[in-house]
mmCIF file of C-alpha atoms in Angstrom:
data_model
loop_
_atom_site.group_PDB
_atom_site.id
_atom_site.type_symbol
_atom_site.label_atom_id
_atom_site.label_comp_id
_atom_site.label_asym_id
_atom_site.label_seq_id
_atom_site.Cartn_x
_atom_site.Cartn_y
_atom_site.Cartn_z
ATOM 1 C CA MET Y 1 24.459 -98.546 127.447
ATOM 2 C CA LYS Y 2 27.212 -100.618 129.055
ATOM 3 C CA ASN Y 3 27.597 -97.655 131.653
ATOM 4 C CA SER Y 4 24.196 -97.694 132.538
ATOM 5 C CA VAL Y 5 24.433 -101.219 132.876
ATOM 6 C CA LEU Y 6 27.438 -101.307 135.279
ATOM 7 C CA ALA Y 7 25.985 -98.641 137.314
ATOM 8 C CA LEU Y 8 22.616 -100.500 138.206
ATOM 9 C CA ALA Y 9 24.639 -103.609 138.554
ATOM 10 C CA LEU Y 10 26.660 -101.679 141.073
ATOM 11 C CA SER Y 11 23.874 -100.040 142.761
ATOM 12 C CA LEU Y 12 22.078 -103.482 143.114
ATOM 13 C CA LEU Y 13 25.143 -104.921 144.653
ATOM 14 C CA LEU Y 14 25.370 -101.802 147.434
ATOM 15 C CA LEU Y 15 21.776 -102.581 148.174
ATOM 16 C CA LEU Y 16 22.065 -106.187 148.636
ATOM 17 C CA PHE Y 17 25.151 -105.384 151.265
ATOM 18 C CA PRO Y 18 23.182 -104.912 154.211
ATOM 19 C CA GLY Y 19 21.176 -107.970 153.667
ATOM 20 C CA ILE Y 20 24.114 -110.292 152.939
ATOM 21 C CA SER Y 21 25.849 -108.871 155.759
ATOM 22 C CA MET Y 22 22.956 -109.738 158.086
ATOM 23 C CA VAL Y 23 23.219 -113.404 157.217
ATOM 24 C CA LEU Y 24 26.895 -113.417 157.632
ATOM 25 C CA ALA Y 25 26.616 -111.784 161.098
ATOM 26 C CA GLN Y 26 24.597 -114.821 162.045
ATOM 27 C CA ASP Y 27 27.060 -117.264 160.964
ATOM 28 C CA THR Y 28 30.902 -117.796 161.961
ATOM 29 C CA THR Y 29 32.155 -117.698 158.338
ATOM 30 C CA GLY Y 30 35.084 -115.445 159.450
ATOM 31 C CA LEU Y 31 34.510 -113.161 156.367
ATOM 32 C CA ALA Y 32 34.949 -109.843 158.433
ATOM 33 C CA GLY Y 33 34.080 -106.824 156.446
ATOM 34 C CA LEU Y 34 30.716 -107.656 155.279
ATOM 35 C CA LYS Y 35 29.040 -106.621 158.627
ATOM 36 C CA THR Y 36 26.138 -104.398 159.096
ATOM 37 C CA GLU Y 37 28.010 -101.811 161.052
ATOM 38 C CA GLN Y 38 30.646 -101.519 158.300
ATOM 39 C CA VAL Y 39 28.393 -100.824 155.443
ATOM 40 C CA SER Y 40 26.087 -97.976 155.133
ATOM 41 C CA LEU Y 41 23.836 -96.254 152.204
ATOM 42 C CA TYR Y 42 22.652 -92.655 152.119
ATOM 43 C CA GLY Y 43 21.791 -90.039 149.437
ATOM 44 C CA TYR Y 44 19.072 -87.747 148.364
ATOM 45 C CA ILE Y 45 16.682 -86.794 145.740
ATOM 46 C CA LEU Y 46 16.361 -83.535 144.548
ATOM 47 C CA HIS Y 47 13.706 -81.721 142.101
ATOM 48 C CA TYR Y 48 14.332 -78.315 140.582
ATOM 49 C CA LEU Y 49 11.859 -75.937 138.618
ATOM 50 C CA ASN Y 50 12.722 -72.951 136.979
ATOM 51 C CA LEU Y 51 10.260 -70.718 135.524
ATOM 52 C CA THR Y 52 10.646 -67.685 132.937
ATOM 53 C CA ALA Y 53 8.366 -65.439 131.062
ATOM 54 C CA ASP Y 54 9.099 -67.789 128.027
ATOM 55 C CA ASP Y 55 9.501 -71.227 129.216
ATOM 56 C CA ILE Y 56 10.134 -73.934 131.836
ATOM 57 C CA GLY Y 57 12.639 -76.117 132.948
ATOM 58 C CA ASN Y 58 13.093 -79.196 134.982
ATOM 59 C CA ILE Y 59 15.725 -80.930 136.902
ATOM 60 C CA PHE Y 60 15.631 -84.408 138.506
ATOM 61 C CA TYR Y 61 18.798 -85.373 140.311
ATOM 62 C CA PHE Y 62 19.349 -88.491 142.363
ATOM 63 C CA ARG Y 63 22.255 -89.391 144.181
ATOM 64 C CA LEU Y 64 23.152 -92.953 146.066
ATOM 65 C CA LYS Y 65 26.137 -93.107 148.121
ATOM 66 C CA GLY Y 66 27.686 -96.112 149.878
ATOM 67 C CA ASP Y 67 30.507 -96.717 152.237
ATOM 68 C CA TRP Y 68 32.434 -99.700 153.206
ATOM 69 C CA TYR Y 69 34.937 -100.508 155.787
ATOM 70 C CA PRO Y 70 36.252 -103.984 155.455
ATOM 71 C CA GLY Y 71 39.192 -103.301 157.869
ATOM 72 C CA PRO Y 72 40.662 -100.991 159.868
ATOM 73 C CA ASN Y 73 42.959 -99.281 157.442
ATOM 74 C CA LEU Y 74 40.549 -99.665 154.329
ATOM 75 C CA PHE Y 75 37.833 -97.636 152.959
ATOM 76 C CA PHE Y 76 35.598 -98.113 149.941
ATOM 77 C CA HIS Y 77 33.269 -95.275 148.827
ATOM 78 C CA MET Y 78 30.804 -95.109 145.985
ATOM 79 C CA GLU Y 79 28.246 -92.484 144.788
ATOM 80 C CA LEU Y 80 25.846 -93.014 141.547
ATOM 81 C CA ASP Y 81 23.946 -90.056 140.112
ATOM 82 C CA THR Y 82 21.686 -89.421 137.682
ATOM 83 C CA ASP Y 83 20.812 -85.742 136.343
ATOM 84 C CA TYR Y 84 17.875 -85.512 133.986
ATOM 85 C CA ARG Y 85 16.945 -82.229 132.552
ATOM 86 C CA THR Y 86 14.092 -80.706 130.552
ATOM 87 C CA GLY Y 87 13.256 -77.504 128.971
ATOM 88 C CA ASN Y 88 15.376 -74.487 129.704
ATOM 89 C CA GLN Y 89 17.704 -76.728 131.919
ATOM 90 C CA HIS Y 90 18.362 -79.081 129.154
ATOM 91 C CA PRO Y 91 22.114 -79.249 128.318
ATOM 92 C CA ALA Y 92 21.375 -78.398 124.749
ATOM 93 C CA TYR Y 93 19.513 -75.409 125.417
ATOM 94 C CA LEU Y 94 22.312 -72.879 125.245
ATOM 95 C CA SER Y 95 23.579 -74.188 122.150
ATOM 96 C CA THR Y 96 19.698 -74.179 120.710
ATOM 97 C CA LEU Y 97 19.718 -70.277 121.537
ATOM 98 C CA LEU Y 98 23.033 -69.420 120.095
ATOM 99 C CA SER Y 99 22.308 -71.266 116.927
ATOM 100 C CA GLY Y 100 18.928 -69.839 116.743
ATOM 101 C CA SER Y 101 17.138 -72.963 116.222
ATOM 102 C CA THR Y 102 13.519 -73.569 116.817
ATOM 103 C CA SER Y 103 13.900 -77.343 116.908
ATOM 104 C CA ASP Y 104 12.618 -79.018 120.024
ATOM 105 C CA ASN Y 105 14.947 -82.395 119.177
ATOM 106 C CA HIS Y 106 17.288 -81.738 121.742
ATOM 107 C CA SER Y 107 20.122 -84.351 121.914
ATOM 108 C CA GLY Y 108 23.128 -85.302 124.260
ATOM 109 C CA ALA Y 109 23.267 -85.359 127.997
ATOM 110 C CA GLY Y 110 19.931 -85.616 129.962
ATOM 111 C CA ASP Y 111 17.751 -87.150 127.269
ATOM 112 C CA GLN Y 112 17.803 -90.448 129.289
ATOM 113 C CA LEU Y 113 17.497 -91.309 133.124
ATOM 114 C CA ASN Y 114 20.435 -93.106 133.504
ATOM 115 C CA LEU Y 115 22.439 -93.945 136.456
ATOM 116 C CA LYS Y 116 26.172 -93.103 136.112
ATOM 117 C CA VAL Y 117 29.226 -93.815 138.745
ATOM 118 C CA ASP Y 118 30.682 -90.304 139.817
ATOM 119 C CA HIS Y 119 32.774 -91.425 142.435
ATOM 120 C CA LEU Y 120 34.020 -95.157 143.047
ATOM 121 C CA TRP Y 121 37.369 -95.063 145.132
ATOM 122 C CA GLY Y 122 39.285 -96.970 147.455
ATOM 123 C CA MET Y 123 41.608 -95.601 150.295
ATOM 124 C CA VAL Y 124 44.330 -97.612 152.208
ATOM 125 C CA ASN Y 125 45.950 -95.917 155.401
ATOM 126 C CA LEU Y 126 49.810 -96.758 155.745
ATOM 127 C CA GLY Y 127 50.577 -94.894 158.925
ATOM 128 C CA LYS Y 128 51.504 -91.451 158.287
ATOM 129 C CA MET Y 129 50.404 -91.893 154.427
ATOM 130 C CA ASP Y 130 47.442 -92.716 152.520
ATOM 131 C CA ILE Y 131 46.856 -93.700 149.160
ATOM 132 C CA GLN Y 132 43.354 -93.122 147.128
ATOM 133 C CA PHE Y 133 42.711 -94.415 143.561
ATOM 134 C CA GLY Y 134 39.646 -94.806 141.399
ATOM 135 C CA ARG Y 135 37.125 -91.920 140.492
ATOM 136 C CA ILE Y 136 37.919 -89.520 142.949
ATOM 137 C CA PRO Y 137 36.744 -85.855 144.190
ATOM 138 C CA ILE Y 138 39.790 -83.589 144.076
ATOM 139 C CA GLY Y 139 38.431 -80.566 145.810
ATOM 140 C CA TRP Y 140 41.361 -78.449 145.996
ATOM 141 C CA GLY Y 141 40.820 -74.738 147.576
ATOM 142 C CA THR Y 142 38.974 -72.794 150.042
ATOM 143 C CA GLY Y 143 36.859 -70.369 148.054
ATOM 144 C CA TYR Y 144 33.240 -69.965 148.429
ATOM 145 C CA ALA Y 145 31.887 -69.667 144.953
ATOM 146 C CA PHE Y 146 35.240 -69.725 143.388
ATOM 147 C CA ASN Y 147 38.140 -71.986 143.443
ATOM 148 C CA PRO Y 148 40.930 -71.245 141.397
ATOM 149 C CA THR Y 149 43.203 -74.045 142.553
ATOM 150 C CA ALA Y 150 40.482 -76.712 141.465
ATOM 151 C CA LYS Y 151 41.979 -77.329 138.073
ATOM 152 C CA THR Y 152 40.701 -80.982 137.438
ATOM 153 C CA HIS Y 153 37.051 -80.295 136.623
ATOM 154 C CA PRO Y 154 34.979 -77.003 135.162
ATOM 155 C CA GLY Y 155 33.914 -74.316 137.803
ATOM 156 C CA SER Y 156 30.430 -75.038 138.949
ATOM 157 C CA PHE Y 157 29.327 -71.590 140.611
ATOM 158 C CA LEU Y 158 26.644 -71.249 137.857
ATOM 159 C CA ASP Y 159 25.091 -74.360 138.256
ATOM 160 C CA ASP Y 160 25.424 -75.578 141.850
ATOM 161 C CA LEU Y 161 22.555 -78.078 142.243
ATOM 162 C CA PRO Y 162 24.904 -80.856 142.715
ATOM 163 C CA GLU Y 163 26.623 -80.660 146.116
ATOM 164 C CA GLU Y 164 29.479 -82.866 145.649
ATOM 165 C CA THR Y 165 32.958 -82.120 143.739
ATOM 166 C CA PRO Y 166 32.817 -84.484 140.575
ATOM 167 C CA GLY Y 167 34.823 -87.459 140.451
ATOM 168 C CA THR Y 168 38.038 -87.624 138.452
ATOM 169 C CA LEU Y 169 39.678 -90.902 137.235
ATOM 170 C CA GLY Y 170 43.038 -90.635 139.100
ATOM 171 C CA ILE Y 171 45.378 -91.297 142.069
ATOM 172 C CA SER Y 172 46.044 -89.300 145.204
ATOM 173 C CA SER Y 173 48.088 -89.731 148.089
ATOM 174 C CA GLY Y 174 48.796 -87.525 151.340
ATOM 175 C CA TYR Y 175 51.687 -87.928 153.848
ATOM 176 C CA SER Y 176 51.699 -86.164 157.334
ATOM 177 C CA LEU Y 177 55.448 -84.894 158.198
ATOM 178 C CA ASN Y 178 54.029 -83.848 161.684
ATOM 179 C CA ASP Y 179 50.906 -82.467 163.293
ATOM 180 C CA SER Y 180 51.524 -79.347 161.091
ATOM 181 C CA THR Y 181 52.991 -80.264 157.939
ATOM 182 C CA ALA Y 182 51.538 -82.566 155.058
ATOM 183 C CA PHE Y 183 52.263 -83.082 151.675
ATOM 184 C CA GLN Y 184 49.328 -84.123 148.915
ATOM 185 C CA PHE Y 185 49.657 -84.844 145.172
ATOM 186 C CA TYR Y 186 47.135 -86.353 142.419
ATOM 187 C CA LEU Y 187 47.700 -87.697 138.940
ATOM 188 C CA ALA Y 188 44.569 -87.488 136.818
ATOM 189 C CA PHE Y 189 43.996 -89.759 133.714
ATOM 190 C CA GLU Y 190 41.342 -87.208 131.916
ATOM 191 C CA ASP Y 191 41.310 -83.705 130.980
ATOM 192 C CA LYS Y 192 39.468 -81.028 132.858
ATOM 193 C CA THR Y 193 36.477 -81.282 130.491
ATOM 194 C CA ARG Y 194 36.190 -85.129 130.793
ATOM 195 C CA THR Y 195 36.357 -85.471 126.991
ATOM 196 C CA GLN Y 196 36.893 -89.052 125.918
ATOM 197 C CA ARG Y 197 39.790 -89.205 123.095
ATOM 198 C CA PRO Y 198 42.343 -91.723 122.371
ATOM 199 C CA GLU Y 199 45.175 -89.387 122.794
ATOM 200 C CA ALA Y 200 44.272 -88.290 126.113
ATOM 201 C CA GLY Y 201 46.321 -90.778 127.476
ATOM 202 C CA GLU Y 202 49.765 -89.196 126.033
ATOM 203 C CA TRP Y 203 52.137 -88.305 129.347
ATOM 204 C CA ASP Y 204 52.122 -84.652 127.882
ATOM 205 C CA ARG Y 205 48.220 -84.481 128.490
ATOM 206 C CA ILE Y 206 48.239 -85.875 131.965
ATOM 207 C CA PRO Y 207 47.142 -83.253 134.691
ATOM 208 C CA PHE Y 208 48.827 -83.226 138.087
ATOM 209 C CA GLY Y 209 49.201 -81.270 141.206
ATOM 210 C CA ILE Y 210 51.574 -81.269 144.161
ATOM 211 C CA LYS Y 211 50.899 -79.461 147.364
ATOM 212 C CA VAL Y 212 52.528 -79.065 150.738
ATOM 213 C CA GLN Y 213 50.251 -77.777 153.870
ATOM 214 C CA LYS Y 214 51.102 -75.843 156.909
ATOM 215 C CA ILE Y 215 48.995 -75.014 160.018
ATOM 216 C CA TRP Y 216 50.275 -71.944 161.711
ATOM 217 C CA GLY Y 217 48.186 -70.702 164.849
ATOM 218 C CA ALA Y 218 44.418 -70.310 163.653
ATOM 219 C CA PHE Y 219 45.528 -70.614 159.905
ATOM 220 C CA ASP Y 220 45.776 -73.433 157.384
ATOM 221 C CA PHE Y 221 48.201 -72.602 154.549
ATOM 222 C CA SER Y 222 48.975 -74.316 151.363
ATOM 223 C CA PHE Y 223 51.204 -73.919 148.575
ATOM 224 C CA SER Y 224 51.216 -75.696 145.020
ATOM 225 C CA TRP Y 225 52.417 -76.731 141.432
ATOM 226 C CA ILE Y 226 49.721 -77.686 139.079
ATOM 227 C CA LYS Y 227 49.232 -78.642 135.649
ATOM 228 C CA GLU Y 228 45.916 -78.282 133.882
ATOM 229 C CA VAL Y 229 44.824 -80.000 130.633
ATOM 230 C CA SER Y 230 41.588 -79.103 128.892
ATOM 231 C CA TYR Y 231 40.110 -79.709 125.404
ATOM 232 C CA TRP Y 232 39.029 -76.850 123.519
ATOM 233 C CA PRO Y 233 36.244 -78.077 121.184
ATOM 234 C CA GLY Y 234 36.077 -74.763 119.260
ATOM 235 C CA VAL Y 235 39.721 -74.979 118.095
ATOM 236 C CA HIS Y 236 40.406 -78.966 118.801
ATOM 237 C CA VAL Y 237 43.197 -78.662 120.571
ATOM 238 C CA TYR Y 238 44.490 -79.743 124.012
ATOM 239 C CA HIS Y 239 45.168 -76.854 126.026
ATOM 240 C CA ARG Y 240 48.185 -77.215 128.878
ATOM 241 C CA GLU Y 241 48.751 -74.565 131.503
ATOM 242 C CA TYR Y 242 50.973 -74.506 134.431
ATOM 243 C CA TYR Y 243 50.291 -72.621 137.867
ATOM 244 C CA LEU Y 244 51.920 -71.648 141.306
ATOM 245 C CA GLY Y 245 48.990 -72.095 143.706
ATOM 246 C CA SER Y 246 48.179 -71.184 147.342
ATOM 247 C CA ASP Y 247 45.287 -70.989 149.704
ATOM 248 C CA PHE Y 248 44.673 -70.265 153.289
ATOM 249 C CA VAL Y 249 41.633 -70.416 155.782
ATOM 250 C CA GLY Y 250 41.170 -69.113 159.305
ATOM 251 C CA ALA Y 251 40.076 -66.862 161.445
ATOM 252 C CA VAL Y 252 40.762 -63.217 163.004
ATOM 253 C CA GLY Y 253 38.629 -62.945 166.079
ATOM 254 C CA ASP Y 254 34.908 -63.419 165.148
ATOM 255 C CA PHE Y 255 35.790 -63.063 161.259
ATOM 256 C CA GLY Y 256 36.408 -66.278 159.360
ATOM 257 C CA VAL Y 257 38.558 -65.605 156.274
ATOM 258 C CA TYR Y 258 39.750 -67.478 153.509
ATOM 259 C CA GLY Y 259 41.418 -67.010 149.884
ATOM 260 C CA GLU Y 260 43.218 -68.831 147.255
ATOM 261 C CA ALA Y 261 45.036 -67.812 144.326
ATOM 262 C CA VAL Y 262 47.011 -69.179 141.081
ATOM 263 C CA LEU Y 263 49.605 -67.592 139.061
ATOM 264 C CA ASN Y 264 49.599 -68.765 135.293
ATOM 265 C CA VAL Y 265 53.567 -69.744 134.587
ATOM 266 C CA PRO Y 266 53.428 -69.313 130.677
ATOM 267 C CA ARG Y 267 55.941 -71.302 128.362
ATOM 268 C CA ASN Y 268 57.276 -69.754 125.276
ATOM 269 C CA GLU Y 269 58.017 -71.218 121.953
ATOM 270 C CA ASP Y 270 60.881 -73.399 122.974
ATOM 271 C CA GLY Y 271 58.747 -74.749 125.930
ATOM 272 C CA ARG Y 272 60.536 -72.954 128.627
ATOM 273 C CA PHE Y 273 58.915 -71.224 131.321
ATOM 274 C CA ASP Y 274 58.766 -67.517 130.601
ATOM 275 C CA ILE Y 275 56.783 -64.606 131.854
ATOM 276 C CA SER Y 276 58.607 -61.514 130.350
ATOM 277 C CA GLY Y 277 56.560 -59.280 128.762
ATOM 278 C CA ARG Y 278 53.481 -60.222 130.647
ATOM 279 C CA ARG Y 279 51.740 -58.295 133.625
ATOM 280 C CA THR Y 280 51.364 -60.211 136.623
ATOM 281 C CA LYS Y 281 47.883 -59.277 137.271
ATOM 282 C CA ASP Y 282 46.822 -60.441 133.772
ATOM 283 C CA LEU Y 283 48.404 -63.975 134.885
ATOM 284 C CA LEU Y 284 46.731 -64.116 138.130
ATOM 285 C CA GLU Y 285 43.636 -65.489 139.198
ATOM 286 C CA TYR Y 286 42.442 -65.416 143.080
ATOM 287 C CA CYS Y 287 39.451 -64.861 145.327
ATOM 288 C CA VAL Y 288 39.424 -63.587 148.904
ATOM 289 C CA GLY Y 289 36.593 -63.615 151.403
ATOM 290 C CA GLY Y 290 35.103 -64.072 154.777
ATOM 291 C CA ASP Y 291 32.008 -64.454 156.949
ATOM 292 C CA TYR Y 292 30.878 -62.984 160.160
ATOM 293 C CA ILE Y 293 28.021 -64.307 162.354
ATOM 294 C CA PHE Y 294 25.997 -61.900 164.228
ATOM 295 C CA SER Y 295 24.843 -64.315 166.912
ATOM 296 C CA HIS Y 296 22.082 -62.452 168.665
ATOM 297 C CA ALA Y 297 20.367 -61.834 165.493
ATOM 298 C CA ASP Y 298 21.026 -65.204 163.714
ATOM 299 C CA LEU Y 299 22.431 -63.284 160.879
ATOM 300 C CA THR Y 300 25.421 -64.144 158.757
ATOM 301 C CA LEU Y 301 27.297 -61.933 156.484
ATOM 302 C CA ARG Y 302 29.221 -63.279 153.599
ATOM 303 C CA MET Y 303 31.793 -61.657 151.074
ATOM 304 C CA GLU Y 304 34.027 -62.732 148.378
ATOM 305 C CA TYR Y 305 35.818 -60.870 145.610
ATOM 306 C CA TYR Y 306 37.258 -62.948 142.453
ATOM 307 C CA HIS Y 307 39.887 -61.256 140.232
ATOM 308 C CA GLN Y 308 39.968 -63.215 136.890
ATOM 309 C CA GLY Y 309 43.320 -62.227 135.131
ATOM 310 C CA ARG Y 310 42.242 -63.291 131.462
ATOM 311 C CA GLY Y 311 38.992 -61.168 131.797
ATOM 312 C CA VAL Y 312 38.750 -57.849 130.204
ATOM 313 C CA THR Y 313 37.505 -54.399 131.760
ATOM 314 C CA ASN Y 314 35.654 -52.802 128.695
ATOM 315 C CA LYS Y 315 32.496 -54.657 128.004
ATOM 316 C CA ALA Y 316 33.106 -53.656 124.158
ATOM 317 C CA ASP Y 317 35.985 -56.221 124.355
ATOM 318 C CA TYR Y 318 33.214 -59.200 125.802
ATOM 319 C CA ASP Y 319 33.783 -62.229 123.633
ATOM 320 C CA LEU Y 320 30.992 -64.778 124.602
ATOM 321 C CA MET Y 321 31.628 -67.389 121.741
ATOM 322 C CA GLY Y 322 35.689 -67.371 122.445
ATOM 323 C CA GLY Y 323 34.951 -67.731 126.089
ATOM 324 C CA LEU Y 324 32.586 -70.680 125.644
ATOM 325 C CA SER Y 325 34.935 -72.479 123.068
ATOM 326 C CA THR Y 326 37.891 -72.358 125.935
ATOM 327 C CA GLY Y 327 35.522 -72.842 129.202
ATOM 328 C CA GLN Y 328 35.578 -69.385 130.602
ATOM 329 C CA ALA Y 329 32.373 -68.860 131.625
ATOM 330 C CA LEU Y 330 32.956 -65.219 132.973
ATOM 331 C CA GLN Y 331 33.894 -62.272 130.587
ATOM 332 C CA ALA Y 332 35.116 -59.586 133.108
ATOM 333 C CA GLU Y 333 38.110 -59.251 135.328
ATOM 334 C CA ASP Y 334 36.533 -58.321 138.891
ATOM 335 C CA TYR Y 335 33.287 -59.603 140.553
ATOM 336 C CA LEU Y 336 31.932 -59.318 144.308
ATOM 337 C CA LEU Y 337 29.493 -61.435 145.825
ATOM 338 C CA VAL Y 338 27.742 -60.234 148.720
ATOM 339 C CA ALA Y 339 24.813 -62.203 150.816
ATOM 340 C CA LEU Y 340 22.983 -61.879 153.979
ATOM 341 C CA GLU Y 341 21.471 -65.053 155.582
ATOM 342 C CA LYS Y 342 18.815 -64.699 158.261
ATOM 343 C CA ILE Y 343 17.361 -67.888 160.195
ATOM 344 C CA PHE Y 344 14.245 -67.102 161.770
ATOM 345 C CA LEU Y 345 11.280 -69.251 163.370
ATOM 346 C CA ASN Y 346 13.641 -72.052 163.750
ATOM 347 C CA TYR Y 347 12.823 -73.630 160.433
ATOM 348 C CA TYR Y 348 13.218 -70.667 157.896
ATOM 349 C CA THR Y 349 16.419 -69.237 156.321
ATOM 350 C CA PHE Y 350 16.167 -66.303 154.281
ATOM 351 C CA THR Y 351 19.400 -65.532 152.013
ATOM 352 C CA PHE Y 352 19.538 -62.017 150.024
ATOM 353 C CA GLY Y 353 22.371 -62.294 147.661
ATOM 354 C CA THR Y 354 23.938 -60.343 144.677
ATOM 355 C CA PHE Y 355 26.844 -61.171 142.242
ATOM 356 C CA ILE Y 356 28.082 -57.924 140.992
ATOM 357 C CA ASN Y 357 30.310 -57.588 137.671
ATOM 358 C CA CYS Y 358 32.668 -54.548 139.050
ATOM 359 C CA ASN Y 359 33.791 -53.573 135.772
ATOM 360 C CA ASP Y 360 30.388 -52.985 133.961
ATOM 361 C CA GLY Y 361 28.226 -52.172 137.029
ATOM 362 C CA SER Y 362 25.735 -55.064 136.171
ATOM 363 C CA PHE Y 363 24.881 -57.685 138.714
ATOM 364 C CA ILE Y 364 22.277 -60.503 139.678
ATOM 365 C CA LEU Y 365 19.942 -60.201 142.528
ATOM 366 C CA ILE Y 366 19.138 -63.639 144.182
ATOM 367 C CA PRO Y 367 16.858 -63.383 147.000
ATOM 368 C CA GLU Y 368 16.088 -66.984 148.536
ATOM 369 C CA LEU Y 369 13.819 -68.694 151.259
ATOM 370 C CA ASN Y 370 14.767 -72.129 152.716
ATOM 371 C CA TYR Y 371 12.204 -73.904 154.683
ATOM 372 C CA ASN Y 372 13.305 -77.135 156.786
ATOM 373 C CA ALA Y 373 9.669 -78.780 156.443
ATOM 374 C CA ALA Y 374 11.203 -81.626 158.363
ATOM 375 C CA ASP Y 375 14.422 -83.760 159.311
ATOM 376 C CA ASN Y 376 14.900 -85.139 155.848
ATOM 377 C CA LEU Y 377 12.907 -82.515 153.774
ATOM 378 C CA GLU Y 378 14.248 -79.136 152.394
ATOM 379 C CA MET Y 379 11.939 -76.617 150.141
ATOM 380 C CA VAL Y 380 13.365 -73.549 148.658
ATOM 381 C CA ALA Y 381 11.790 -70.833 146.732
ATOM 382 C CA GLY Y 382 13.762 -68.097 144.963
ATOM 383 C CA LEU Y 383 14.317 -65.595 142.208
ATOM 384 C CA VAL Y 384 17.091 -64.340 139.915
ATOM 385 C CA ALA Y 385 17.100 -61.013 138.691
ATOM 386 C CA PRO Y 386 19.678 -59.801 136.196
ATOM 387 C CA CYS Y 387 20.154 -55.989 136.178
ATOM 388 C CA GLY Y 388 22.612 -54.241 133.953
ATOM 389 C CA GLU Y 389 22.686 -51.365 130.942
ATOM 390 C CA LYS Y 390 22.853 -52.448 127.360
ATOM 391 C CA GLY Y 391 25.841 -54.518 126.354
ATOM 392 C CA SER Y 392 26.743 -55.215 130.060
ATOM 393 C CA GLU Y 393 27.397 -59.068 131.162
ATOM 394 C CA PHE Y 394 24.320 -59.343 133.219
ATOM 395 C CA ASN Y 395 21.795 -57.485 131.188
ATOM 396 C CA GLY Y 396 21.398 -60.771 129.772
ATOM 397 C CA THR Y 397 21.006 -60.108 126.105
ATOM 398 C CA TRP Y 398 23.689 -60.562 123.552
ATOM 399 C CA ASP Y 399 24.178 -59.416 119.666
ATOM 400 C CA MET Y 400 24.966 -62.779 117.998
ATOM 401 C CA GLY Y 401 25.617 -61.408 114.316
ATOM 402 C CA GLY Y 402 22.396 -58.765 114.432
ATOM 403 C CA ARG Y 403 20.334 -61.277 116.578
ATOM 404 C CA LYS Y 404 19.180 -60.727 119.759
ATOM 405 C CA VAL Y 405 19.901 -63.736 122.163
ATOM 406 C CA GLU Y 406 18.560 -63.371 125.771
ATOM 407 C CA LEU Y 407 20.894 -65.902 127.827
ATOM 408 C CA ILE Y 408 19.875 -64.673 131.044
ATOM 409 C CA GLN Y 409 16.343 -63.924 131.870
ATOM 410 C CA PRO Y 410 14.624 -63.165 135.242
ATOM 411 C CA SER Y 411 13.419 -66.296 136.612
ATOM 412 C CA ILE Y 412 11.645 -67.959 139.678
ATOM 413 C CA TYR Y 413 12.725 -71.364 140.950
ATOM 414 C CA LEU Y 414 11.135 -74.005 143.453
ATOM 415 C CA GLN Y 415 13.365 -76.776 144.690
ATOM 416 C CA ALA Y 416 12.417 -79.891 146.768
ATOM 417 C CA LYS Y 417 15.179 -82.022 148.362
ATOM 418 C CA LEU Y 418 14.514 -85.253 150.135
ATOM 419 C CA SER Y 419 17.427 -87.063 151.977
ATOM 420 C CA PHE Y 420 17.674 -90.650 153.216
#
């Protein structure tokens, strides 16, 4: 309740800023910073419907953003959002299916239409260095569908309605050594799952990341050292991992290429880093991809390969419950995303994508039609069609102790997004 009141008060304050600044602009108050040209509000409202043969789901998503420039080297930013879900889009829907419950009394997030503060941060520029703190987005990585180096928040490739990187309570800073070399770091004060627990403040449970970036020709490279902390509710422990990371983005002729990778560096019983007895491919997580635009046909081809070292290659070894308890959304080792995007009649974009499990041969087809009905109105219609043999990941049906649970069903979705 306190969070809702705070969010509402802050949003009202943002809404009042333009009016206050107009009054101040007429007076010689000397209060620089409260001027209309230094404050801006914008955002969007999104409505999403998901229809299957058995049920229907609904998402109402609202995001309000505000910027304030009180001085030449100061910048403040706020983003408020609400994510209200019902039916097969409710946060408790998956647990209800897995438990076999027929109760309609869901509980938890999504039951109330409450505003919350997702981003709220200030940044100061000190010449070659900038410092940012508050609830900040830490969007490391160059991948399109996967971001192995993004270790401060759960992956969102299975639910990408919100377009922004989730906010993380922390501090970050960057320092430009010269025009081609820069350093970055962040220190976070909450675990990856955003679990609120008293012991989360202990130093051993503080995530961090250090990165050096280098521009070389048409490419941008980075190398990093990352500590990830996540709370595993299934086993009630904090899990810590350390990674060596790297990413790149650039162009080879007319091809845009990118990639990122992390190598897990495990520790032994003495707490020392030790990779002896471990296969490198099992410790490695990476993605590599690219896109090419056929300009004469307004056609874009995008491909991305993803390797998950902790995954398995045999479908008999899949462990759905184990993966859910540790935050592992996908089961296999190797995946491929292929998408063709065609623009026609100026206002329409048709995308035909497929997401393939390269180990068991199952896949998901995702054709989608996007219509720009107006400058600030976007309408989308699409289809999700899972395909695969019995026991494969994208077959969609799992055997849970002799009970069949259909987690992925063919569905039609409709979406409208209104921006302001």
